[in-house]
Tab-separated table of C-alpha atoms in Angstrom:
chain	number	residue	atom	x	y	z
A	14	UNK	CA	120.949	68.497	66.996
A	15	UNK	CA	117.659	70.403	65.784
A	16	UNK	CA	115.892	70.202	69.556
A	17	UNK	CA	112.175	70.755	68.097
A	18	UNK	CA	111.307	68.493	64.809
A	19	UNK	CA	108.039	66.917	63.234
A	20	UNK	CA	107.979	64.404	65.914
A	21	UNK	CA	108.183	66.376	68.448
A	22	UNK	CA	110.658	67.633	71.320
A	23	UNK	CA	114.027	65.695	71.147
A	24	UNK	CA	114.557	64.949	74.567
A	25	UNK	CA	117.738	65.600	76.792
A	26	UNK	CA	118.877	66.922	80.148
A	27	UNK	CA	122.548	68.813	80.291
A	28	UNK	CA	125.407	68.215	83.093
A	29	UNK	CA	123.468	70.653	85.279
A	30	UNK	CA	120.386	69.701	84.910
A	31	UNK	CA	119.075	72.086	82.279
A	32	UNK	CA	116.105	71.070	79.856
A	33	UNK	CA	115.458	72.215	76.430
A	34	UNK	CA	112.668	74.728	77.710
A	35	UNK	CA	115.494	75.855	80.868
A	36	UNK	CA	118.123	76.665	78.266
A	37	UNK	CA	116.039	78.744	76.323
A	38	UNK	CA	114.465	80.538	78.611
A	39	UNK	CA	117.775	81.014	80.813
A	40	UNK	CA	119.053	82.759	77.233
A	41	UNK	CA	116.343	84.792	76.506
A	42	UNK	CA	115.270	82.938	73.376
A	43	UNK	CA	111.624	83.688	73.321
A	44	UNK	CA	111.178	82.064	70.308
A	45	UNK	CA	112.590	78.802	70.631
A	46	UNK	CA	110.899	78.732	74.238
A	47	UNK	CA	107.851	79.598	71.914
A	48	UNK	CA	108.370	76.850	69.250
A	49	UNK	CA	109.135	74.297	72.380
A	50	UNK	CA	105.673	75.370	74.338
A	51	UNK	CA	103.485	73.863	71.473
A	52	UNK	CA	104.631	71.125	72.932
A	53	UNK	CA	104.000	71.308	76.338
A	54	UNK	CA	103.599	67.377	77.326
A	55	UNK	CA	107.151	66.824	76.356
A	56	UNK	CA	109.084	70.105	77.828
A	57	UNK	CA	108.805	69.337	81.888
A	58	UNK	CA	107.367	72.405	82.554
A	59	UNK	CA	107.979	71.203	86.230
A	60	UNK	CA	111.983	70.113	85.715
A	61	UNK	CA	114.042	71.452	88.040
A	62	UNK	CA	117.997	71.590	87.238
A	63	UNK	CA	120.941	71.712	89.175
A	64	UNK	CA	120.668	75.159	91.188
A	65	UNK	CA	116.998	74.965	91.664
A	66	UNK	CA	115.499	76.896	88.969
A	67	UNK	CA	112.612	75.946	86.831
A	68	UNK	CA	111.748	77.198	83.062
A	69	UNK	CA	109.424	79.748	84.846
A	70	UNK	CA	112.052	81.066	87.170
A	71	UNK	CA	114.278	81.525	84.289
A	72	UNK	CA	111.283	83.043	82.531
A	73	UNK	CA	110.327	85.400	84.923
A	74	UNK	CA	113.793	86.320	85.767
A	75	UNK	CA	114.809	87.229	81.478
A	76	UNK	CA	111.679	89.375	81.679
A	77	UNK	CA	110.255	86.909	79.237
A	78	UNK	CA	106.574	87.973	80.082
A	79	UNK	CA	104.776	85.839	77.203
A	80	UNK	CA	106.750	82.616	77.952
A	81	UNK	CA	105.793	83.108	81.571
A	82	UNK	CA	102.663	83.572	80.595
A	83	UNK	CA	102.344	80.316	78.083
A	84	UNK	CA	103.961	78.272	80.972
A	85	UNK	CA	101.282	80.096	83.232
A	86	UNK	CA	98.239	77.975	80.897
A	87	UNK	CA	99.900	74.880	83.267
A	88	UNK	CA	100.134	75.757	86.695
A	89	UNK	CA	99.698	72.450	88.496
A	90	UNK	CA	102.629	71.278	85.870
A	91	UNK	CA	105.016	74.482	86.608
A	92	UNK	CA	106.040	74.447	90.048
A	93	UNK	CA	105.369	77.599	91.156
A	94	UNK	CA	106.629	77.739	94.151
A	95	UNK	CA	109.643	76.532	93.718
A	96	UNK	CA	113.042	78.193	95.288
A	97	UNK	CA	116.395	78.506	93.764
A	98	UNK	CA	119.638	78.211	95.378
A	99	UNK	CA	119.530	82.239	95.570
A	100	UNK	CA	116.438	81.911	97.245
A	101	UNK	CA	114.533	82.893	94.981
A	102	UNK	CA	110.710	81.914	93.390
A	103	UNK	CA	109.239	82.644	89.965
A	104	UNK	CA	107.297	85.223	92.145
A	105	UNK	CA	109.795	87.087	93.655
A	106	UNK	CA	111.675	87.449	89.792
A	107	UNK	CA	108.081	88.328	88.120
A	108	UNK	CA	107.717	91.335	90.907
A	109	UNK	CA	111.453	92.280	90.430
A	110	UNK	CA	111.421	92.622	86.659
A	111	UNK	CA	108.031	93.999	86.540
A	112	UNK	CA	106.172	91.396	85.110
A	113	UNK	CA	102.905	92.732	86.269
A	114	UNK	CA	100.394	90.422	84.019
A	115	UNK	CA	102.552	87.454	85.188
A	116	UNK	CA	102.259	88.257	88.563
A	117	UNK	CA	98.780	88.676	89.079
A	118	UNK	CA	98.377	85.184	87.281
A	119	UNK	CA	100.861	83.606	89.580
A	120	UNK	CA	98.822	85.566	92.777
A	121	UNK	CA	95.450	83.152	91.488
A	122	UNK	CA	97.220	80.530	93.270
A	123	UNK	CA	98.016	81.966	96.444
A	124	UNK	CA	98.977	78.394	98.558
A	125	UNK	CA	100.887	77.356	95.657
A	126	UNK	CA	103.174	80.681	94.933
A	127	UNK	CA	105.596	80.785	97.988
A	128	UNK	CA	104.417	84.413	99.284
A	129	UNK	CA	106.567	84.165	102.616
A	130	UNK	CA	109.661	83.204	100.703
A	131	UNK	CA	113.049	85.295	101.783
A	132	UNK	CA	115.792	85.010	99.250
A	133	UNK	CA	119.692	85.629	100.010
A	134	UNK	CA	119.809	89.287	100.503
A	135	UNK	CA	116.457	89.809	102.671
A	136	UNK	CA	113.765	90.267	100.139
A	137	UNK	CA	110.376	88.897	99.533
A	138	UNK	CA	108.069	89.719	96.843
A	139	UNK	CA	105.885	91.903	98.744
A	140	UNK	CA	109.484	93.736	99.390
A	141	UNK	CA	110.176	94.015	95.325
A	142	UNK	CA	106.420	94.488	94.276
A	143	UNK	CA	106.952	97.720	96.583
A	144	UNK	CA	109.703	99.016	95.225
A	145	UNK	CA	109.412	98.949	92.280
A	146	UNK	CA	105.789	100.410	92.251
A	147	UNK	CA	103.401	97.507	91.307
A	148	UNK	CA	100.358	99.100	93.662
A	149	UNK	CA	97.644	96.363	92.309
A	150	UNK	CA	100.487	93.765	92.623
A	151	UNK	CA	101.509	94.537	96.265
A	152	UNK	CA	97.606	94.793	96.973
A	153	UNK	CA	96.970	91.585	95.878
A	154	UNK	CA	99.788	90.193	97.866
A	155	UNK	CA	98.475	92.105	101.183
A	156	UNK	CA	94.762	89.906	100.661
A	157	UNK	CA	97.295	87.118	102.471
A	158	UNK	CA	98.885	89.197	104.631
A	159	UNK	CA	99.482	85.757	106.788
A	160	UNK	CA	101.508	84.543	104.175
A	161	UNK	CA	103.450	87.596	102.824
A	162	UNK	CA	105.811	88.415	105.669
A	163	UNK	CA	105.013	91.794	106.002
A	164	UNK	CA	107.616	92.447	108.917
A	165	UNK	CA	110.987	91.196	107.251
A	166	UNK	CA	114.043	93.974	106.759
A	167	UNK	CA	116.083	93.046	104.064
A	168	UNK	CA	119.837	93.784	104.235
A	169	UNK	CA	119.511	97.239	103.634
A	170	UNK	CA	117.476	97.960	106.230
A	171	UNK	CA	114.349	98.392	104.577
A	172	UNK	CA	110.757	96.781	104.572
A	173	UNK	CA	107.930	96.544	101.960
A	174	UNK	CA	106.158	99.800	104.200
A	175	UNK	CA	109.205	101.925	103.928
A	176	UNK	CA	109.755	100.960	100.172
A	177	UNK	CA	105.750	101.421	99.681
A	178	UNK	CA	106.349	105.214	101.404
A	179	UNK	CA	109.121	105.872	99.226
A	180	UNK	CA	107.349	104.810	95.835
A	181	UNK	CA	104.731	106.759	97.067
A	182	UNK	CA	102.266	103.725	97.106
A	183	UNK	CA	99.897	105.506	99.708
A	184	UNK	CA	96.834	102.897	99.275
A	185	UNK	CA	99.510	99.703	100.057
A	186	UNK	CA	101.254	101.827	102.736
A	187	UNK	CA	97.716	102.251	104.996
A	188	UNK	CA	96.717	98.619	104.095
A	189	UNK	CA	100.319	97.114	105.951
A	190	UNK	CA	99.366	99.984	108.516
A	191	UNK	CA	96.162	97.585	109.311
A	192	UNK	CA	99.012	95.156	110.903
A	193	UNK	CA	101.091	97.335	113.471
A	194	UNK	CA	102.504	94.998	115.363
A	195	UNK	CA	104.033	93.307	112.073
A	196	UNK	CA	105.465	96.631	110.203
A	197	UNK	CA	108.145	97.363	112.847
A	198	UNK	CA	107.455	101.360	112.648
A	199	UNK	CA	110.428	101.453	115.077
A	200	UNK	CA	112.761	100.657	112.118
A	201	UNK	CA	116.205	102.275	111.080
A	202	UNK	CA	117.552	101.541	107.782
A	203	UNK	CA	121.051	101.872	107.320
A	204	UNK	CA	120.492	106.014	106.150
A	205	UNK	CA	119.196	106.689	108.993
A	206	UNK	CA	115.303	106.810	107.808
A	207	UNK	CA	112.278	105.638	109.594
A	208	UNK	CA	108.944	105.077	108.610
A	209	UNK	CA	107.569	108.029	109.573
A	210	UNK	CA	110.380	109.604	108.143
A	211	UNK	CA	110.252	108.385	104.979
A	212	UNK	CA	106.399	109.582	104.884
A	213	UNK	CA	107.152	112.598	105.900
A	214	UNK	CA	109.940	113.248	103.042
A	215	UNK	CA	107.318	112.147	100.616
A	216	UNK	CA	104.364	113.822	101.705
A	217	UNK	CA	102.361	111.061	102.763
A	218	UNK	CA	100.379	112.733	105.190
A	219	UNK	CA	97.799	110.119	105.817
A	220	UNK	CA	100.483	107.429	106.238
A	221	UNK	CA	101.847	109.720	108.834
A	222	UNK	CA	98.875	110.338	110.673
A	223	UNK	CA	98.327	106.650	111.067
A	224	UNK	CA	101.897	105.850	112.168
A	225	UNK	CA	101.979	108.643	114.224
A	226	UNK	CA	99.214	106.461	116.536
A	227	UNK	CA	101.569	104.449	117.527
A	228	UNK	CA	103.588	107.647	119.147
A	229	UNK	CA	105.928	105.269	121.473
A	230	UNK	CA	106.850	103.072	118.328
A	231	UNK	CA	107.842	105.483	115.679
A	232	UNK	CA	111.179	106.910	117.131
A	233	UNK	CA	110.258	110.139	116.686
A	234	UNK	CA	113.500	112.069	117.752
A	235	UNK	CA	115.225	109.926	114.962
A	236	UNK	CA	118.075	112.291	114.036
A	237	UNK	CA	117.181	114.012	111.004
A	238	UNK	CA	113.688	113.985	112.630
A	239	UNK	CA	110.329	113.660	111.276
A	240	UNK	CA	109.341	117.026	112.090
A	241	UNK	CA	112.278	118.644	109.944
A	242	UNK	CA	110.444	116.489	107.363
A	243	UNK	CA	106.679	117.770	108.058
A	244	UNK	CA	108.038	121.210	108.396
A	245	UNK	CA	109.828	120.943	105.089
A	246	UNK	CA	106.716	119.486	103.271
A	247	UNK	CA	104.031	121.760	104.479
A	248	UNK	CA	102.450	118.720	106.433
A	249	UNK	CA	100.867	121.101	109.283
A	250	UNK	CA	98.819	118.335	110.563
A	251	UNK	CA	101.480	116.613	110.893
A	252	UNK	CA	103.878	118.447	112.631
A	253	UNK	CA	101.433	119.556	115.224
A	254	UNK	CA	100.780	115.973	115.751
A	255	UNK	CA	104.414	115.676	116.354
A	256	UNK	CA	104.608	118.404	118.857
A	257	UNK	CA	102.198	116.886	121.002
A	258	UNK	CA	105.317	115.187	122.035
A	259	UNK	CA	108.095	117.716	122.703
A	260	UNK	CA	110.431	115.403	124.667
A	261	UNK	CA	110.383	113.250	121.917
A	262	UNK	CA	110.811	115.393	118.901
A	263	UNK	CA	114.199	116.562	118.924
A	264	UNK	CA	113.520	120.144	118.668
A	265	UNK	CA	117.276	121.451	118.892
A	266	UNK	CA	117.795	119.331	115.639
A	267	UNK	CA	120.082	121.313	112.989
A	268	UNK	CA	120.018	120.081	109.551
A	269	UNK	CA	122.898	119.933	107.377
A	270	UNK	CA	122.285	123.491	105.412
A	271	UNK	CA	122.250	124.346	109.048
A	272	UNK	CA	118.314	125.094	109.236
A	273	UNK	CA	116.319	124.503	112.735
A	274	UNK	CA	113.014	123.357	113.158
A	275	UNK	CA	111.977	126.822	113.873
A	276	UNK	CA	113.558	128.201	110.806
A	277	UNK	CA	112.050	125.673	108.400
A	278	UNK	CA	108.774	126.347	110.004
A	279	UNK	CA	109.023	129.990	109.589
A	280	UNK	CA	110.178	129.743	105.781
A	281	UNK	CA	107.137	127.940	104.992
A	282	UNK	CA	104.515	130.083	106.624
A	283	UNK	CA	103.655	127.065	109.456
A	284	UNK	CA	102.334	129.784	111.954
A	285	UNK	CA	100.766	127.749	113.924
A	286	UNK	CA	103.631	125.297	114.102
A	287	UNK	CA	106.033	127.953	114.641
A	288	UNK	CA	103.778	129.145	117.939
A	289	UNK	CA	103.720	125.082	119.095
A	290	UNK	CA	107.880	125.450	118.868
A	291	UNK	CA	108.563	128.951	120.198
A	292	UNK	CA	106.635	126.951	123.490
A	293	UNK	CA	109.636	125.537	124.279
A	294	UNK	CA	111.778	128.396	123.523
A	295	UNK	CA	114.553	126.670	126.065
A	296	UNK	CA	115.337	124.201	123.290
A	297	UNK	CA	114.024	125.658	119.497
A	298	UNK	CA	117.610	127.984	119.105
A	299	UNK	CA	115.247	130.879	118.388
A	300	UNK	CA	118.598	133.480	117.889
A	301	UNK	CA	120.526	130.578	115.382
A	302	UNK	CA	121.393	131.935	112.227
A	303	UNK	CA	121.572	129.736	109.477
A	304	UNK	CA	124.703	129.622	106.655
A	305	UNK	CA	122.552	132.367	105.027
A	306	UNK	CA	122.872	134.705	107.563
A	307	UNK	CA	119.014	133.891	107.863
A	308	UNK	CA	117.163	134.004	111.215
A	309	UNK	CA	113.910	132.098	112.569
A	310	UNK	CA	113.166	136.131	113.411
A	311	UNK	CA	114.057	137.188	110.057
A	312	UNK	CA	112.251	134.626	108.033
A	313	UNK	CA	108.847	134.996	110.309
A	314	UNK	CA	108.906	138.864	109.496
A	315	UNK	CA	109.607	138.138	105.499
A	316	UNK	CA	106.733	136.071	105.674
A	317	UNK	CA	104.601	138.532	107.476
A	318	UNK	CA	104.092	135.888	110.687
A	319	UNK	CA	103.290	138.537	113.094
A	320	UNK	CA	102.809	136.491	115.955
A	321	UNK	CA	105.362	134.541	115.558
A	322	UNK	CA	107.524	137.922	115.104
A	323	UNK	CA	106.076	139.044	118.439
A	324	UNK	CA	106.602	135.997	120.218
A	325	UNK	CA	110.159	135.763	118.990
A	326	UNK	CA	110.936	139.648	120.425
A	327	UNK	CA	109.096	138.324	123.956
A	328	UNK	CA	111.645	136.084	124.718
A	329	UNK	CA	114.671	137.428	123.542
A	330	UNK	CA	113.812	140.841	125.580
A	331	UNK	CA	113.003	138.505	128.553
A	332	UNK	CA	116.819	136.852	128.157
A	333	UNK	CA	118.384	139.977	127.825
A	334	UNK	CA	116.562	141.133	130.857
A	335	UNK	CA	117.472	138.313	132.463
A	336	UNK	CA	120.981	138.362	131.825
A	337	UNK	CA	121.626	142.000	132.530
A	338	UNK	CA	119.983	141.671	136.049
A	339	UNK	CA	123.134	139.148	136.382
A	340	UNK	CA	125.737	141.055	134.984
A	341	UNK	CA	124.519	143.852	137.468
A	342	UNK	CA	124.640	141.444	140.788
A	343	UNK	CA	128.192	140.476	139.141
A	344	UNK	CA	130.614	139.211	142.279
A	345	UNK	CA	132.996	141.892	143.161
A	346	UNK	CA	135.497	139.789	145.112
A	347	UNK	CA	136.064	137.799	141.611
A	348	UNK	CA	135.770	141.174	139.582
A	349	UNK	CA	138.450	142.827	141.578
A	350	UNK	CA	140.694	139.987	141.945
A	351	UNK	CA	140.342	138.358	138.290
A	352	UNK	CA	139.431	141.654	136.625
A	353	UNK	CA	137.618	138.461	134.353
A	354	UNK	CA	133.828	138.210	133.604
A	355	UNK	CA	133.280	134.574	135.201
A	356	UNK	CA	133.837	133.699	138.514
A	357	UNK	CA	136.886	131.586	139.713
A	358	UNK	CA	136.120	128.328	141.600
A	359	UNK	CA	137.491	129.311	145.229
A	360	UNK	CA	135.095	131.909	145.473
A	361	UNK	CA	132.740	131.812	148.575
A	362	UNK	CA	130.806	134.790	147.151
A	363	UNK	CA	129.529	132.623	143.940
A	364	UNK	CA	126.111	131.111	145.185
A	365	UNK	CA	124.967	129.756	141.794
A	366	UNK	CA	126.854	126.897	139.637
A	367	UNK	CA	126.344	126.764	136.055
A	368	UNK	CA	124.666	123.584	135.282
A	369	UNK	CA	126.683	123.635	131.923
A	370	UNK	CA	129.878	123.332	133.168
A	371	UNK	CA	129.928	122.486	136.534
A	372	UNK	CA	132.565	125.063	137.777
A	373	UNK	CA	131.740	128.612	137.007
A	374	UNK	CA	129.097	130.946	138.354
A	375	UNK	CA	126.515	130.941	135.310
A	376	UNK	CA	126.138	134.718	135.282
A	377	UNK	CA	129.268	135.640	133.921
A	378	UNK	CA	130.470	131.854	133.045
A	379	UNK	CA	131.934	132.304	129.339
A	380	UNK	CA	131.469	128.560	128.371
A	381	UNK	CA	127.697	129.592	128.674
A	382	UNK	CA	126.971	132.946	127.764
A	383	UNK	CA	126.401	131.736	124.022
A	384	UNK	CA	123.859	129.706	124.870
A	385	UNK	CA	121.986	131.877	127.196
A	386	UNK	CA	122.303	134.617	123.929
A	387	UNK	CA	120.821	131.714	121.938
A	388	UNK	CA	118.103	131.044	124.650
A	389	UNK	CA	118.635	127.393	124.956
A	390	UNK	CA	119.201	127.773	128.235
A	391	UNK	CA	118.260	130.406	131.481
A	392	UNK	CA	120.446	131.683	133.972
A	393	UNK	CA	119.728	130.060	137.416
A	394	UNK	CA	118.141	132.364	140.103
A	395	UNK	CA	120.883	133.459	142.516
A	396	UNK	CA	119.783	133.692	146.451
């Protein structure tokens, strides 16, 4: 049956509901959608078959930009905001396929377009527009930032913000910033990654600034911490920022390659940072040595980061000092008896527990004496 002849559009409507225009457009014909869109009267622009789609889902969702478009001329005829059985719109296809023209000429008709619309698997179009890097798109979304469900996590984990940090959309990412309370900066996706994190990792230092406002809300001892991430990037501002909250920060983090926070800092010439850590030298590792065989001591004096060299050789001489002045007052009713260096539990002669381990005198306890080496922790004062 020739569909399109002199007179016209032949009309019909398949078992599942599919018109002319749907069937064309659902197989990618662009030019018999073409040939049936000089005759727009007769082709139901607004039809609407059997699993909810529409010529203009189908459309957008071939990448057929130009049909979209010619179907575009009619928007009170095209239903544009019309979801499929997927849950999905004509808008949320146009942002996913990168229809960018199409999009921004379904975004005229904001009321119309569906922007809060969540299809199956958690995504909305400010969501796709994001990822896939369609700045002026996701911009012109954020104008109804009422409408565009700026908070929602799709099944992965992510939002629009953490997708905007990660396609480096830093314009998009401090516009959702303008809504705090809606961008959950508290998120986890399933990797692990938070917001901050992720702007860290890409060097959005600006984004990071702004979340890091918010200091209670962006889970900043996430493991695999933000910090690692500022250090890593050079974002000194950052980091510092970070560090105003040392509780918080994780700063006995190790990363996989087995780097600290301290080490990381030192290999990229952070002095200052470096000076903020070695603050808390109880909990930076400052004697860890990485699968290298490099130091946080080593890398500060390759780097020529005197005072950080200094620093470092403070408080290691002030641990040794403190540890021999222990092994000196070492109990002799345990030394003779055990001929061991830690002291056994019946001992009346031990006066100080190790708060490690719970049982041995912390002197000469050998559970411990790594740790005080390392200098993540100090030997309690005996009386």
């Amino acid at each position: 049956m020739d569909i399109v002849n002199n007179d016209g559009i032949t009309p019909f409507i398949d078992s599942n509901g599919n018109t002319p225009l749907i069937l064309a457009c659902s197989k990618g014909s662009v030019i018999t959608a073409s040939k049936l869109l000089e005759h727009p009267k007769e082709c139901k622009l607004n039809h609407v078959n059997k699993y909810g789609n529409t010529a203009l889902i189908w459309a957008c969702q071939k990448g057929l930009e130009k049909v979209a478009l010619k179907i575009l001329e009619y928007p009170e005829d095209c239903n544009l905001g019309q979801v499929n059985n997927n849950g999905n719109t004509a808008l949320i296809w146009a942002c996913k396929k990168e229809l960018e023209i199409a999009t921004l000429k379904i975004l005229e008709y904001p009321e119309e377009c569906n922007l809060s619309q969540v299809n199956t698997i958690g995504n909305t179009a400010l969501i796709w527009a994001c990822q896939k890097g369609l700045d002026t798109v996701a911009l012109k979304i954020l104008e109804c930032s009422g409408q565009c469900s700026l908070g929602q996590v799709n099944k992965n984990g992510n939002s629009a913000f953490t997708w905007a940090c990660l396609s480096r959309l830093e314009e998009v990412a401090l516009k959702i910033l303008e809504y705090p309370e809606e961008c959950k900066l508290n998120q986890v996706t399933k990797y692990g990654s938070t917001p901050l994190i992720k702007a860290c990792v890409y060097g959005l230092e600006k984004v990071a600034l702004k979340i890091l406002e918010y200091p209670e809300e962006c889970n900043l001892g996430q493991v695999n911490t933000a910090l690692i991430w500022a250090c890593q990037n050079k974002l000194e501002t950052v980091a510092l920022k970070i560090l105003e909250y040392p509780e918080e920060c994780n700063l006995s983090q190790v990363r996989r390659n087995s780097n600290t926070i301290l080490i990381i800092a030192c290999q990229n010439n952070l002095e200052k940072v470096a000076l903020k850590i070695l603050e808390y030298s109880k909990e930076c590792m400052i004697n860890h040595v990485n699968r290298y065989g490099k130091s946080a001591l080593s890398c500060a004096q390759k780097n020529s980061l005197n005072k950080v060299v200094i620093k470092i050789k403070e408080i290691r001489m002030k641990n040794e000092q403190v540890f021999s002045l222990y092994v000196k007052n070492q109990c002799t009713v345990c030394w003779e008896e055990t001929n061991k260096y830690y002291c056994i539990p019946e001992c009346k002669h031990c006066v100080s527990i190790c708060s490690e381990c719970n049982i041995y005198q912390l002197i000469n306890c050998s559970l411990c004496r790594n740790k005080i080496d390392q200098g993540t922790i100090f030997p309690l004062s005996i009386t």
